[in-house]
Coordinates of N, CA and C in Angstrom, one line a residue:
X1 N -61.2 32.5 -62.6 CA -62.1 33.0 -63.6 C -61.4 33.1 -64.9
X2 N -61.9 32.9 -65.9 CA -61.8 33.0 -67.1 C -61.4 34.4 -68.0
X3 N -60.7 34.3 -69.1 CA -60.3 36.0 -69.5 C -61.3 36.4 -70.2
X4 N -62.6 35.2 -70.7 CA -63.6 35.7 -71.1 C -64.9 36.3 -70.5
X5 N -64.8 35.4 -69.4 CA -65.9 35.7 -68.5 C -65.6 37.1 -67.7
X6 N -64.6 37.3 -67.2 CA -64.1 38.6 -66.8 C -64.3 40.3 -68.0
X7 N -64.3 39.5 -69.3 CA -64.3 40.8 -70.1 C -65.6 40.6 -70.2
X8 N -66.2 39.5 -70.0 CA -68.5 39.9 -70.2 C -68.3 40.1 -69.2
X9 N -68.2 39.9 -67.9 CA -68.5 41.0 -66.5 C -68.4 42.5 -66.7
X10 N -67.0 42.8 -66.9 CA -66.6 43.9 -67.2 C -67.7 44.9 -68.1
X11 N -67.8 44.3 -69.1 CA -68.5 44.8 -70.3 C -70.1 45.0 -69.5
X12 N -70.8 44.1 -68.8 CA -71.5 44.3 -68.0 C -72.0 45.3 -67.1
X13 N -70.8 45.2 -66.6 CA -70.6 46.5 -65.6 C -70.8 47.9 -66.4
X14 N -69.9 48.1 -67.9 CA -69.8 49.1 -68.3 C -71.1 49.9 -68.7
X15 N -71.8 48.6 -69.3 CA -72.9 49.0 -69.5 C -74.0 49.8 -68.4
X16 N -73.9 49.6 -67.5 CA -74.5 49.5 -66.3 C -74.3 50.9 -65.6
X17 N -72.8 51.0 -65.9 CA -72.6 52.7 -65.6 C -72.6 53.8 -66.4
X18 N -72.9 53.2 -67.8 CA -73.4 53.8 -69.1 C -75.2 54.3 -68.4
X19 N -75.9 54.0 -68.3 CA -77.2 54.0 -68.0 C -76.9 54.9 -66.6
X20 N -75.8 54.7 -65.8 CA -76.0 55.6 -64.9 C -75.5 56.5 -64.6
X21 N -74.8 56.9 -65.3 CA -73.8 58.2 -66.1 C -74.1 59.1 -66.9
X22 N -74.8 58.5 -67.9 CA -75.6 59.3 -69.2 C -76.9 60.8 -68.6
X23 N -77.4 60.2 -67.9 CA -78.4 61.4 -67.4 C -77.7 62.7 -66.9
X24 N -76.6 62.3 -65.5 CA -75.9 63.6 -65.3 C -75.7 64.8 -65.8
X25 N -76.1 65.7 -65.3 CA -75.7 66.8 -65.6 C -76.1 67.2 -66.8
X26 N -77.1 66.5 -67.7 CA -77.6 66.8 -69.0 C -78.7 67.8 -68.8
X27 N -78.9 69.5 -69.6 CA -79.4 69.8 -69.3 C -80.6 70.3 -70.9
X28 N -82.0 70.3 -71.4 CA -82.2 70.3 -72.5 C -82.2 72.2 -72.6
X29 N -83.0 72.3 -73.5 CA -83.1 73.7 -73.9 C -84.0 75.0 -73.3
X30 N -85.4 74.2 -72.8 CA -86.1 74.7 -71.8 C -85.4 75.0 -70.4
X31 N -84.4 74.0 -69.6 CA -84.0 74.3 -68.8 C -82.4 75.3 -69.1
X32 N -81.6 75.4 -70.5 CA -80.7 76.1 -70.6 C -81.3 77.6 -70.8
X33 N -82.4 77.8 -71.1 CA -82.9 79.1 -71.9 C -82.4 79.3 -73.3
X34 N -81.8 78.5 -73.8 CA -81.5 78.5 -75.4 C -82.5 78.1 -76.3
X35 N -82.5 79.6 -77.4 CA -83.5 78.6 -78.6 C -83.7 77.5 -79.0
X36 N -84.6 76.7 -79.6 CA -84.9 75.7 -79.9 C -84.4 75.7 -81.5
X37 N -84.1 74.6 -82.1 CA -83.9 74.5 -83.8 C -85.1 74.4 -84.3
X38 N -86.0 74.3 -85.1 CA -86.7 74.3 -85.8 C -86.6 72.5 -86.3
X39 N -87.9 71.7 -85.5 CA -87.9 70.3 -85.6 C -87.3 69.4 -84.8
X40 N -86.5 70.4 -83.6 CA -86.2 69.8 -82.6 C -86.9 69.2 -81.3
X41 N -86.6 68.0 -80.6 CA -87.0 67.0 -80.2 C -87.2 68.0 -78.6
X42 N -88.1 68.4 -77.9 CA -88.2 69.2 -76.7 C -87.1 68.6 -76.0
X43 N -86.9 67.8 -75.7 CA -86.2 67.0 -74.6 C -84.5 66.6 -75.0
X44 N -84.3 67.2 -76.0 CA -83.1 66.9 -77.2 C -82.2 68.1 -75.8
X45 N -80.6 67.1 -75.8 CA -79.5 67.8 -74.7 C -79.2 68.6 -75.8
X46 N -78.7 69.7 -75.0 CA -77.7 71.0 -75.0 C -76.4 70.3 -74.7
X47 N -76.3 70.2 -73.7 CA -74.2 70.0 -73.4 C -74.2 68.4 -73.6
X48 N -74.6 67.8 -74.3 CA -73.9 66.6 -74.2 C -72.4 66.7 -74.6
X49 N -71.7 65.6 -73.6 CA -70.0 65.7 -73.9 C -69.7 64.0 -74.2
X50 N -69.6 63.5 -75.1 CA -69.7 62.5 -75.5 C -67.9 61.4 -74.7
X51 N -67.5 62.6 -74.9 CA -66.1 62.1 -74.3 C -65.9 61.7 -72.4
X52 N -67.1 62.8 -71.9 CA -66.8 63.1 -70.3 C -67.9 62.1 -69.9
X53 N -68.8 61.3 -70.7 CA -69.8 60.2 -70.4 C -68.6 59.5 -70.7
X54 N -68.0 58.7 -71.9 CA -67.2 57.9 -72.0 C -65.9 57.4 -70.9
X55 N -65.5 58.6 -70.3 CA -64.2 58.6 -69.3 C -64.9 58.3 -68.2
X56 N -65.9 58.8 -67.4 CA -66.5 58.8 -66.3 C -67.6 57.5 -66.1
X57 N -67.9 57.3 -67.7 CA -68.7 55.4 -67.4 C -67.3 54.6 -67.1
X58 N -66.0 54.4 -67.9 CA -65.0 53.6 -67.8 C -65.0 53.7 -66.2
X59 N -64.8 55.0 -66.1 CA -64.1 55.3 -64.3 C -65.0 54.1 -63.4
X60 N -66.2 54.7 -63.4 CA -67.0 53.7 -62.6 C -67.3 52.5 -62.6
X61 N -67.5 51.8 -63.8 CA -67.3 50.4 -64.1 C -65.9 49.5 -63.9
X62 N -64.9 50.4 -64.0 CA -63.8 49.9 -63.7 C -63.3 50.0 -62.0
X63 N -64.0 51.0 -61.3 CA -63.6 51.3 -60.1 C -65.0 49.7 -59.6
X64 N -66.2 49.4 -60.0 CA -67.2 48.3 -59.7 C -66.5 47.5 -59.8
X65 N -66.1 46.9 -60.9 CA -65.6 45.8 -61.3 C -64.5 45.3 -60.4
X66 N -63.5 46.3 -59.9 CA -62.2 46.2 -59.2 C -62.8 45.5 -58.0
X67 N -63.9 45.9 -57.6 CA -64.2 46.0 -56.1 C -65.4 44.4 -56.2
X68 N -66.0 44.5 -57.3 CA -66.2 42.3 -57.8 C -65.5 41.6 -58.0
X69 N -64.5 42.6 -58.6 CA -63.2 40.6 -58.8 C -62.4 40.5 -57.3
X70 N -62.2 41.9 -56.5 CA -62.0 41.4 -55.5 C -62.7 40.8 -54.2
X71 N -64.1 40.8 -54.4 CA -64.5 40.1 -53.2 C -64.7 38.6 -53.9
X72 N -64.6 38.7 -55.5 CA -64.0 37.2 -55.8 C -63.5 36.4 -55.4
X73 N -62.3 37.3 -55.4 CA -61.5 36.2 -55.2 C -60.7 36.3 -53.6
X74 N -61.3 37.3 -52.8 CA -61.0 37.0 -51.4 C -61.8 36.8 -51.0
X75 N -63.5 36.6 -51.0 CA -64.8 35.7 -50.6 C -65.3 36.5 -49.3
X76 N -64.9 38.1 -49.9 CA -65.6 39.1 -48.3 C -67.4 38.6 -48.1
X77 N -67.9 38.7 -49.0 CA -69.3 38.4 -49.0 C -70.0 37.6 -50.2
X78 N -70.4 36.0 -49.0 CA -70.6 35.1 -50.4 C -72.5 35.2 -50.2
X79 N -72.8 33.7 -50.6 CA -74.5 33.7 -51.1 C -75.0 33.4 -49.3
X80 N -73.9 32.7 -48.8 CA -74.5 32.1 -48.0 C -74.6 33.5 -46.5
X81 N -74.0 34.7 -46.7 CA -74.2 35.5 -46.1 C -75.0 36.7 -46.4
X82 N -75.2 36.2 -47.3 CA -76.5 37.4 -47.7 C -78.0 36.6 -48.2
X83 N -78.4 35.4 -47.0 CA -79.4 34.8 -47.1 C -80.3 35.4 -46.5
X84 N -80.8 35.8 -47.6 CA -82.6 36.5 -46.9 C -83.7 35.8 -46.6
X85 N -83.7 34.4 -46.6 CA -85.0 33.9 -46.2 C -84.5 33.3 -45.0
X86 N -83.5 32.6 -44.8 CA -82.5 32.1 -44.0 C -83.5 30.6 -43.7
X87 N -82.7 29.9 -45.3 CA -83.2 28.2 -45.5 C -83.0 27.8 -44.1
X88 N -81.5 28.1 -43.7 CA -81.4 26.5 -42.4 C -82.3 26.0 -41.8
X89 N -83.0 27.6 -41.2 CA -83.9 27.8 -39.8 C -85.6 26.7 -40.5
X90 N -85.6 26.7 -41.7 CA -86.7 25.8 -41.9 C -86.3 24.5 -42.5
X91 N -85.3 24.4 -42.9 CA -84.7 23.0 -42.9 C -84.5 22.2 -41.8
X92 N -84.6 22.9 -40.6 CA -84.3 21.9 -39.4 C -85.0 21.7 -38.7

């Protein structure tokens, strides 16, 4: 594989655990009991940690990633084992 294709995978992935990272643990102002600002969005976070989404998306996308390049490149599970219509049986 390629050092480009590997950094779009990657980058892929990051994204991926961005979207599933981001929600945790965010809690808004109705559910903190803290005032609201004046013009603020109902649904606007209280604790966002902009750093502990950043460390913890890397973590997971990197801990995915490790675990795709290696069934890459040792071929634990390819297409032909995860055939859900299972062509042969009507090919023959």
């Amino acid at each position: 594989m390629e050092l480009t294709s590997v950094i779009a995978i990657y980058v892929l992935f990051w994204v991926m655990a961005a979207f599933i990272i981001l929600p945790i643990g965010i809690r808004n102002h109705h559910e903190s009991g803290i005032k609201m600002v004046e013009g603020q969005a109902d649904g606007a976070p209280v604790n966002f940690r902009p750093l502990r989404v950043l460390l913890l998306t890397t973590l997971l996308a990197t801990t995915a990633f490790g675990l795709f390049y290696l069934n890459y490149a040792n071929g634990w599970i390819t297409l032909d084992m995860i055939d859900i219509f299972d062509s042969r049986d009507r090919m023959g």
